[in-house]
XYZ file of C-alpha atoms in Angstrom:
666
model
C 110.050 101.883 112.693
C 106.787 99.933 112.603
C 105.058 98.571 115.800
C 102.426 96.510 116.892
C 100.695 95.754 119.893
C 98.670 92.453 119.246
C 97.265 91.453 122.686
C 93.824 90.003 123.672
C 92.860 93.025 125.285
C 92.869 96.574 124.706
C 91.102 99.895 126.130
C 87.870 100.935 124.930
C 86.970 103.235 122.189
C 85.031 105.325 124.491
C 81.688 105.102 125.939
C 80.150 104.344 129.290
C 80.679 100.913 131.170
C 78.554 97.883 130.732
C 77.699 95.284 133.063
C 79.068 92.016 131.968
C 78.148 88.723 132.919
C 78.646 87.210 136.513
C 78.225 90.736 137.396
C 81.348 92.054 136.701
C 81.927 95.777 135.238
C 84.399 96.210 132.575
C 85.066 98.101 129.466
C 82.763 97.788 126.755
C 85.469 97.156 124.028
C 86.714 94.153 126.113
C 86.718 90.924 123.941
C 85.308 87.754 125.936
C 83.402 84.568 125.463
C 79.974 84.178 126.943
C 79.464 81.576 129.828
C 78.501 78.544 128.739
C 80.872 78.169 125.672
C 82.970 76.103 127.442
C 85.569 78.683 128.804
C 85.473 80.938 131.525
C 85.951 84.585 131.157
C 89.368 85.913 131.735
C 89.526 89.405 133.080
C 93.141 89.911 134.026
C 96.276 88.698 133.423
C 98.478 87.693 136.230
C 101.471 86.650 134.296
C 104.424 85.545 135.988
C 107.546 87.896 135.893
C 109.360 87.843 132.640
C 113.180 88.141 132.498
C 114.888 91.404 131.243
C 117.073 89.314 128.983
C 115.467 86.529 127.070
C 117.168 83.896 124.497
C 115.376 81.702 122.098
C 116.533 78.217 122.944
C 116.483 77.313 119.332
C 118.561 80.052 117.622
C 120.562 81.339 120.565
C 119.404 84.843 119.551
C 118.905 87.085 122.910
C 116.236 89.647 123.242
C 115.691 92.646 125.690
C 112.229 92.936 127.237
C 110.881 96.654 127.222
C 107.814 98.357 128.724
C 104.363 96.851 128.708
C 102.269 97.504 125.858
C 99.014 95.851 126.884
C 97.542 93.091 128.833
C 94.896 90.360 127.962
C 93.320 87.219 129.366
C 96.041 85.330 128.741
C 99.195 87.430 128.160
C 101.209 90.414 128.486
C 102.459 92.163 125.358
C 105.903 93.956 125.645
C 108.227 95.714 123.441
C 111.433 93.688 122.752
C 114.654 94.588 121.169
C 116.682 92.184 119.389
C 120.240 92.593 120.752
C 121.909 91.595 117.409
C 119.976 93.725 114.745
C 118.379 96.297 117.521
C 114.959 95.636 115.432
C 111.744 96.603 117.656
C 109.430 94.121 118.065
C 106.021 94.086 119.801
C 106.249 90.476 121.872
C 103.358 88.699 122.920
C 104.271 86.665 126.133
C 102.098 84.033 127.036
C 103.043 81.970 130.400
C 102.695 78.411 129.878
C 100.761 78.320 133.311
C 98.095 80.280 131.660
C 97.517 77.838 128.616
C 98.161 74.559 130.621
C 94.998 72.886 129.150
C 94.963 71.142 125.989
C 92.126 73.325 124.307
C 93.935 76.694 125.580
C 97.179 75.790 123.962
C 95.520 74.576 120.551
C 93.882 77.968 120.638
C 97.208 79.524 120.882
C 99.096 77.333 118.260
C 95.813 77.972 115.841
C 96.393 81.442 116.531
C 100.048 81.194 115.253
C 99.375 79.017 112.351
C 96.836 81.719 111.174
C 98.949 84.488 111.619
C 102.219 83.381 110.185
C 100.815 82.894 106.950
C 99.935 86.602 106.388
C 101.629 88.959 104.458
C 99.705 92.605 103.691
C 100.413 96.164 104.228
C 97.609 96.600 106.329
C 97.857 93.442 108.462
C 100.369 93.371 111.425
C 103.153 91.303 110.153
C 104.271 87.887 112.190
C 107.910 87.509 112.466
C 108.864 84.893 114.632
C 107.456 82.752 117.543
C 109.548 80.852 120.333
C 109.274 79.413 123.932
C 111.415 78.514 126.882
C 110.474 76.855 130.011
C 108.363 79.666 131.456
C 106.754 81.344 128.540
C 105.895 81.240 124.678
C 107.011 84.443 122.898
C 105.365 85.829 119.645
C 107.071 88.551 117.715
C 105.432 90.898 115.634
C 105.413 94.124 113.866
C 105.952 97.145 116.529
C 103.392 100.026 115.828
C 104.803 103.309 117.402
C 101.522 105.025 117.618
C 99.381 102.743 119.357
C 95.910 101.679 118.479
C 92.737 103.349 117.334
C 91.400 103.019 120.529
C 94.165 104.884 122.294
C 93.683 107.567 119.620
C 89.967 107.655 120.086
C 90.024 107.976 123.870
C 92.145 111.200 123.547
C 90.426 112.478 120.411
C 86.934 111.253 121.459
C 85.700 111.541 117.853
C 87.203 111.748 114.243
C 86.256 113.895 111.105
C 84.789 112.412 108.421
C 88.268 112.344 106.320
C 89.920 110.715 108.820
C 87.235 108.110 109.246
C 87.620 107.510 105.095
C 91.397 107.287 105.445
C 91.388 104.635 108.641
C 88.346 102.639 106.935
C 90.089 102.393 103.528
C 92.986 100.805 105.063
C 90.948 98.624 107.400
C 88.812 97.260 104.135
C 92.050 96.773 102.186
C 93.337 94.441 105.272
C 90.109 92.872 105.690
C 89.568 91.924 102.245
C 92.882 90.234 102.160
C 92.096 88.154 104.871
C 88.639 87.093 103.272
C 90.443 86.495 100.240
C 92.486 83.915 102.484
C 89.174 82.608 103.667
C 89.919 84.094 107.086
C 87.668 85.596 109.256
C 88.678 88.190 112.088
C 85.959 88.023 114.322
C 86.937 90.547 116.739
C 87.329 93.587 114.691
C 87.148 96.553 116.892
C 89.457 100.019 117.657
C 91.549 98.194 119.964
C 92.704 95.650 116.943
C 93.641 98.424 114.647
C 97.232 99.220 115.232
C 98.861 102.524 113.898
C 102.694 102.722 112.985
C 104.859 106.070 112.819
C 103.989 106.335 109.324
C 100.062 106.652 110.452
C 99.480 103.431 108.331
C 96.885 101.240 109.898
C 97.212 97.283 110.401
C 94.666 94.729 111.639
C 95.828 92.702 114.271
C 95.156 90.183 117.053
C 93.893 87.213 115.568
C 93.082 85.309 118.803
C 89.815 84.836 117.744
C 90.034 84.469 114.136
C 89.160 81.349 112.105
C 88.957 79.440 108.785
C 85.903 80.542 106.781
C 83.638 77.227 106.705
C 80.465 76.295 104.521
C 77.589 77.718 105.962
C 76.241 74.003 107.371
C 79.425 73.567 109.035
C 79.985 77.574 110.470
C 80.874 77.769 114.095
C 78.562 78.688 116.585
C 80.068 79.681 119.322
C 79.747 83.270 120.590
C 82.702 85.033 120.741
C 84.052 88.895 120.324
C 83.359 91.973 122.101
C 79.747 92.467 123.062
C 79.314 95.748 121.422
C 80.365 94.457 118.139
C 78.661 91.389 117.851
C 76.560 90.757 114.978
C 72.693 89.462 115.080
C 73.465 86.360 113.440
C 76.374 85.206 116.050
C 74.302 86.244 119.141
C 71.689 83.855 117.760
C 74.234 81.193 117.238
C 73.787 80.991 113.444
C 77.487 81.028 112.658
C 80.209 83.391 111.630
C 80.552 84.400 108.375
C 82.445 87.545 106.180
C 79.065 89.511 106.705
C 79.667 89.473 110.656
C 82.965 91.200 109.982
C 80.986 93.676 107.995
C 78.725 94.003 110.905
C 81.602 94.807 113.140
C 82.889 97.528 110.489
C 79.940 99.288 110.528
C 80.265 99.498 114.567
C 83.925 100.660 113.957
C 82.782 103.602 111.522
C 79.839 104.577 114.040
C 82.336 104.849 116.903
C 84.732 106.771 114.926
C 82.202 109.317 113.882
C 80.221 109.650 117.285
C 82.522 108.532 120.061
C 80.566 105.571 121.255
C 79.496 102.182 119.916
C 75.777 101.953 118.346
C 74.428 99.502 120.665
C 76.074 100.233 123.978
C 73.515 100.309 126.712
C 73.987 100.530 130.574
C 73.361 96.749 130.523
C 74.203 93.699 128.714
C 70.995 92.080 128.117
C 69.519 95.166 126.388
C 72.638 95.561 124.285
C 71.763 92.272 123.052
C 68.435 93.048 122.662
C 69.370 96.204 120.386
C 71.704 94.103 118.347
C 69.075 91.592 117.622
C 66.591 94.037 116.619
C 69.194 96.084 114.691
C 67.703 99.005 116.926
C 70.143 102.356 117.173
C 70.414 106.099 116.409
C 71.478 108.052 113.878
C 72.013 111.639 115.051
C 71.111 114.449 112.525
C 74.892 115.734 112.603
C 75.907 112.654 110.727
C 76.126 113.242 107.038
C 73.528 111.648 104.916
C 75.982 109.557 102.904
C 77.688 108.136 106.243
C 74.215 107.430 107.750
C 73.210 105.397 104.862
C 76.683 103.466 104.855
C 76.398 102.877 108.264
C 72.710 101.541 108.048
C 73.495 98.992 105.122
C 76.532 97.679 107.117
C 74.325 97.252 110.140
C 71.462 95.626 108.402
C 69.864 92.960 110.373
C 69.944 90.515 107.447
C 73.573 89.690 106.592
C 72.537 89.227 102.922
C 71.739 92.643 102.744
C 75.025 93.958 103.888
C 77.374 95.214 101.203
C 80.581 93.588 100.109
C 84.139 95.254 100.762
C 84.012 96.687 97.330
C 80.711 98.095 97.519
C 81.812 99.800 100.820
C 85.099 101.925 99.200
C 82.536 102.681 96.309
C 79.797 104.030 98.140
C 79.368 107.628 98.330
C 80.627 108.482 101.526
C 83.923 107.511 99.919
C 83.660 108.713 96.437
C 81.810 112.045 97.058
C 84.194 113.245 100.057
C 87.705 114.118 100.864
C 90.122 111.189 101.893
C 93.423 112.211 102.723
C 96.160 110.090 101.377
C 98.074 110.839 104.590
C 97.823 111.962 108.219
C 100.113 114.013 110.265
C 101.274 112.188 113.475
C 99.239 115.227 115.520
C 96.249 113.559 114.631
C 96.695 111.162 117.192
C 95.847 113.579 119.869
C 94.428 116.822 117.874
C 91.930 117.299 115.293
C 93.563 117.597 111.824
C 93.542 121.112 109.925
C 92.762 120.161 106.460
C 93.731 123.919 105.530
C 97.198 124.191 104.262
C 99.835 124.653 107.237
C 102.700 127.068 107.442
C 104.663 127.462 104.302
C 101.797 126.626 101.970
C 99.074 128.834 103.811
C 101.176 131.961 103.372
C 102.216 130.822 99.825
C 98.566 130.999 98.728
C 97.487 133.820 100.769
C 99.980 135.871 98.855
C 99.243 134.321 95.773
C 95.588 135.199 96.164
C 96.594 138.789 96.845
C 98.850 139.226 94.029
C 95.848 138.023 91.832
C 92.896 139.536 93.267
C 94.707 142.842 94.501
C 92.657 144.497 97.369
C 91.318 142.723 100.169
C 87.839 143.491 98.732
C 88.000 141.990 95.432
C 89.644 138.958 96.882
C 87.178 138.369 99.208
C 84.293 138.815 96.728
C 85.856 136.305 94.396
C 86.200 133.729 97.281
C 82.861 134.419 98.686
C 81.226 133.396 95.218
C 83.820 130.789 94.379
C 83.089 128.934 97.708
C 79.507 128.828 97.685
C 78.378 125.317 97.732
C 75.021 123.655 97.788
C 73.216 123.216 101.272
C 73.752 119.444 101.647
C 77.641 120.297 101.400
C 77.810 122.992 104.137
C 78.916 120.349 107.134
C 81.817 119.116 104.632
C 82.762 122.694 103.588
C 83.297 123.467 107.379
C 85.496 120.872 107.972
C 88.041 121.881 105.350
C 87.083 125.492 104.242
C 89.453 126.528 101.687
C 92.427 124.899 100.796
C 93.162 121.028 101.529
C 96.468 119.167 101.243
C 96.178 115.599 99.930
C 99.771 113.830 99.929
C 98.678 111.608 97.171
C 102.334 110.478 96.227
C 104.218 109.782 99.335
C 106.256 106.910 99.819
C 105.783 104.442 102.716
C 109.416 105.195 103.807
C 109.422 108.732 103.176
C 107.274 111.524 104.570
C 106.549 113.481 101.578
C 106.993 113.326 97.890
C 104.422 114.134 95.233
C 101.640 116.378 96.778
C 98.479 117.152 95.661
C 96.577 120.059 97.380
C 92.712 119.539 96.935
C 89.495 121.648 97.471
C 86.050 120.726 97.959
C 84.190 123.049 95.596
C 82.271 121.305 93.353
C 81.898 123.962 90.804
C 85.256 123.729 90.227
C 85.570 120.105 89.215
C 84.007 118.326 86.081
C 82.786 114.802 87.550
C 82.057 112.192 85.043
C 81.384 108.485 85.398
C 83.823 106.364 83.228
C 82.929 103.478 81.266
C 82.572 100.716 84.021
C 83.806 98.068 81.848
C 87.329 100.279 81.423
C 87.745 102.351 84.387
C 85.548 100.874 86.870
C 85.840 103.947 89.049
C 84.877 107.931 89.286
C 86.994 110.127 86.980
C 87.586 113.528 88.180
C 88.616 115.355 84.993
C 90.338 118.904 85.140
C 91.643 119.452 82.152
C 92.627 122.789 79.971
C 89.715 124.951 79.455
C 87.343 123.480 81.687
C 87.956 125.834 84.643
C 88.049 128.975 83.302
C 86.694 130.903 80.368
C 88.956 132.367 77.421
C 88.403 135.634 75.836
C 89.160 134.529 72.367
C 90.331 131.179 70.820
C 93.960 132.126 70.775
C 93.774 132.062 74.629
C 93.343 128.278 74.854
C 95.623 125.540 73.180
C 93.762 123.838 70.450
C 92.231 120.758 71.767
C 92.609 118.749 68.323
C 96.452 119.192 68.581
C 96.107 117.602 72.234
C 93.933 114.939 70.676
C 96.760 114.298 68.075
C 99.424 113.905 70.906
C 97.241 111.943 73.022
C 96.110 109.486 70.105
C 99.489 108.842 69.041
C 100.791 107.916 72.643
C 97.193 105.804 72.992
C 98.161 103.905 69.849
C 101.419 103.096 70.847
C 100.686 101.774 74.358
C 97.663 100.007 72.792
C 99.910 98.237 70.122
C 102.198 97.366 73.243
C 99.735 95.722 74.759
C 98.130 93.657 72.555
C 101.434 92.158 71.518
C 103.304 91.486 74.614
C 103.607 87.880 76.015
C 102.904 87.465 79.680
C 106.137 87.087 81.755
C 106.870 86.651 85.535
C 108.859 89.881 86.016
C 109.623 93.120 84.073
C 112.442 93.359 81.720
C 115.809 93.423 82.976
C 117.235 95.932 80.286
C 118.418 98.684 82.060
C 119.089 101.956 79.785
C 120.151 105.404 80.133
C 117.570 108.299 80.508
C 117.326 111.526 78.590
C 113.983 112.370 79.142
C 112.139 114.629 81.640
C 109.594 113.900 83.745
C 107.235 115.260 86.827
C 109.058 114.736 90.279
C 106.612 116.896 92.381
C 102.928 118.358 91.755
C 100.545 120.434 93.325
C 96.841 120.738 92.712
C 95.566 124.305 93.432
C 92.958 124.115 90.186
C 90.095 125.393 92.281
C 91.490 128.948 92.124
C 94.679 129.130 89.924
C 95.906 126.100 88.449
C 98.049 122.955 88.715
C 101.465 123.097 89.181
C 104.441 120.758 88.718
C 108.362 120.242 88.900
C 110.348 118.367 86.056
C 113.450 116.393 86.830
C 115.613 119.189 85.714
C 113.998 121.510 88.136
C 111.720 123.421 85.397
C 108.411 124.653 87.151
C 105.089 124.833 85.158
C 101.750 125.842 85.818
C 98.777 124.818 83.782
C 96.270 127.899 84.346
C 92.755 127.527 84.754
C 92.220 129.884 81.485
C 94.210 127.138 79.397
C 97.680 129.178 79.468
C 100.727 127.493 80.223
C 103.834 129.003 82.000
C 107.360 127.480 82.627
C 109.954 128.753 85.237
C 113.106 127.693 83.924
C 115.976 125.744 86.045
C 117.860 129.071 86.230
C 115.015 130.696 88.278
C 115.231 133.947 85.962
C 113.495 133.123 82.870
C 110.029 132.564 82.145
C 108.554 130.689 78.867
C 104.973 131.484 78.545
C 102.622 129.449 76.074
C 99.089 131.118 74.821
C 98.989 128.988 71.913
C 100.335 125.715 71.107
C 104.064 125.757 69.725
C 104.363 129.693 70.240
C 106.294 130.409 73.075
C 106.912 134.109 74.694
C 110.010 134.259 76.532
C 111.183 137.152 79.098
C 113.186 137.784 82.329
C 111.084 136.992 85.439
C 112.017 140.130 86.791
C 111.073 142.021 83.862
C 107.583 140.168 83.095
C 105.277 142.266 81.066
C 102.199 143.981 82.991
C 99.420 141.589 81.922
C 101.731 138.391 83.213
C 102.765 140.019 86.509
C 99.939 138.269 88.370
C 100.675 134.986 86.960
C 104.434 135.217 87.092
C 103.907 135.750 91.092
C 101.808 132.460 91.302
C 104.383 130.449 89.414
C 107.248 131.854 91.732
C 105.246 130.538 94.692
C 104.350 127.290 93.334
C 108.243 126.780 92.862
C 109.137 128.205 96.300
C 106.493 125.727 97.918
C 107.400 122.685 96.110
C 111.307 123.255 96.284
C 110.822 123.612 100.243
C 107.982 121.322 101.135
C 107.941 118.455 98.750
C 110.398 115.421 97.700
C 111.242 113.898 94.574
C 108.876 111.006 93.701
C 112.247 108.790 92.412
C 115.615 108.020 91.786
C 115.868 108.746 88.014
C 118.629 111.118 87.111
C 118.404 114.817 86.190
C 118.413 115.467 82.839
C 119.891 119.028 82.002
C 120.087 119.275 78.227
C 119.786 122.963 77.253
C 119.069 121.811 73.667
C 116.448 119.708 74.195
C 112.713 121.187 73.294
C 110.894 122.822 76.736
C 107.833 120.294 77.881
C 104.851 121.800 78.894
C 101.773 120.060 80.241
C 99.027 119.692 77.713
C 96.205 118.088 79.901
C 95.919 116.078 83.085
C 93.196 113.726 84.495
C 92.388 112.301 87.864
C 90.960 108.731 88.742
C 90.190 107.600 92.277
C 93.623 105.763 91.620
C 95.639 107.438 89.656
C 96.948 110.688 88.082
C 97.459 111.095 84.227
C 99.685 113.762 82.979
C 100.435 114.198 79.276
C 102.986 116.601 77.887
C 103.539 118.178 74.114
C 106.627 115.800 73.325
C 104.404 112.859 74.103
C 105.964 112.158 77.520
C 103.006 110.232 79.201
C 103.055 109.684 83.236
C 100.996 107.890 85.529
C 101.280 108.461 89.252
C 99.115 105.529 91.228
C 98.311 106.819 94.526
C 97.604 103.456 96.522
C 101.459 102.141 96.321
C 102.856 105.391 95.132
C 104.402 103.536 91.890
C 104.429 105.260 88.815
C 105.035 104.646 84.864
C 106.700 107.034 82.367
C 106.456 106.391 78.598
C 108.624 108.838 76.402
C 110.050 109.196 72.953
C 113.783 108.947 73.341
C 116.040 109.087 70.291
C 112.778 108.335 68.240
C 111.953 104.710 70.112
C 109.811 104.635 72.807
C 110.881 103.792 76.391
C 108.973 102.832 79.591
C 110.051 103.538 83.082
C 108.836 102.144 86.035
C 109.279 103.453 89.499
C 108.280 100.833 92.627
C 107.400 101.490 96.033
C 111.037 102.071 97.030
C 111.132 104.829 94.802
C 113.982 102.889 92.291
C 113.336 103.229 88.765
C 113.877 100.769 86.022
C 113.659 101.946 82.055
C 113.629 99.863 78.990
C 112.429 99.775 75.469
C 108.978 99.288 74.886
C 110.488 96.755 71.942
C 111.769 94.903 74.637
C 108.242 94.229 76.265
C 107.165 92.862 73.043
C 109.787 89.994 72.593
C 110.511 89.317 76.698
C 106.999 90.689 78.101
C 106.089 91.978 81.339
C 104.561 90.941 84.511
C 101.015 91.094 85.161
C 101.063 93.769 87.619
C 103.162 95.861 85.132
C 100.396 95.031 82.181
C 97.728 95.978 84.676
C 98.944 99.498 85.106
C 99.825 100.055 81.410
C 96.145 98.784 80.611
C 94.963 101.243 83.350
C 96.942 103.924 81.825
C 95.575 103.225 78.601
C 92.067 103.509 79.682
C 92.613 106.989 81.644
C 94.007 108.120 78.226
C 91.409 106.723 75.810
C 88.783 108.451 78.156
C 90.231 111.826 77.606
C 90.238 111.010 73.782
C 86.736 110.126 73.967
C 85.796 113.466 75.657
C 87.929 115.320 73.527
C 86.220 113.800 70.389
């Protein structure tokens, strides 16, 4: 269930009270317009009582009004239930008596006009509006976890990973608004709403406006005092840069619990804003300081673009969870593993290293970090959980478990023309040493498989025509694909579960071990194509530790992760066994390549997947959408009917990842 409280006023994001105009004292996160701009300041909502049962005169649909969600200068916001569908909305109810003047009604109409055209995952959804004799009713998306202001009021400050998580979503929503040539003009914690899935939604478009040419920009001073930019205060007009400034104030407030320009009186606050004068405590990471300083540049032209913000070191060199637990609303998250996973890796470490002394020595050496990373390390010491491929309507699907240790990750800057983001490559042989060449699978053979898949994909992309949708062909599938995965390569390796419930681990020393669906048989690959088979209960002594880790990987994924799509399971025992050759991570996707040429790419941002496999001597492509629904068609079909630009873009990105790996091997 999703929720919004799109209201004109939300509680403060924290901090002291400040003197407002007219000698009134109110919340520093409160929105208002400066006296002299043609409107009085409204500090309370004296809306008339609203009936419990409300009927839309136009449709006859009846609604039941619930509890108050918030109050504003002109309106109150309530929970509202559609009595026909039982769907819950956030309803902004505005008494006609509060918008009796023409310019006041025009303001409401403008808000409705702007908001109803918007449709984005990180923007509060507008559904419907109507009015009766007493009120205007605006029905919007309902967000059950209240706003960021409420969260920060309870939490006081947020951790760096949480700030990255929320800021990425704000930037996504804000980028959409700017592309629609809409300025929000009131970005603050009270206008960021959180739904039951802990997704952030940008809301409250009461002050939003169309972007105008520089010479025609609005000179009105409006917004929230602590978040106003210098150019707005100086009546130079609003532009996208003013929203960037407010975003800098938001980031500062999240990290430190108070706005950057907050003082005990409004006049001093304005002076600090005009001079861009604020403090950056030493407790902040260097990259966080740098990003905040760039967004709070006095000159609007010196501020970064939204794309530059998410490409900043604060994001690219730090851990960003793909999902947060709801406990983050009131308690700082623990980025260590919680229960079954924590026990799993504790036991696995004991199995590998034997006694406490050996284990402690290994972990101490392994976790040594450069001095500048000590602050980060304290936040997420040890293992961190990063749910990379969860679906929007499900608590979990694929899962990545990630750590901070830089010594374990080979970081390469990809060719910007092809990739445009940082590639984090963790492949066979890069995370451990092999005592002999026979212990590691041959890179040349891996390169052959990768080259073949790359050639097939490249040929298809070069010849397929453009189309508006993906092909309608639907064929039966008879290949295996990865439904779950766990990244613990900082210590042991990369684990995954196939659609037939085979569990595999690509260990850091280059060996691969599979636990077959019967949970009794183990396949061990020390060299490409050479497989040792033995019962799990009778593992050779040299493999006992690895079998133990394999079992715990299997248990963890079975108990804690959900499948990533609706493709049927394939249980053909005559089919050659799959094992992972290599995998590659970028900031946008995870790539996995198997020995039979099966090639899978999972995209983080919308949780979609593409899988290319050889089926009956012909390549097929499977696309799994955001709702975990799959479509499979022959690549030859793409050459005839073409594919959508969205699918083509994903295929091109997948090819670039594969070519990047091929170049590295070469």
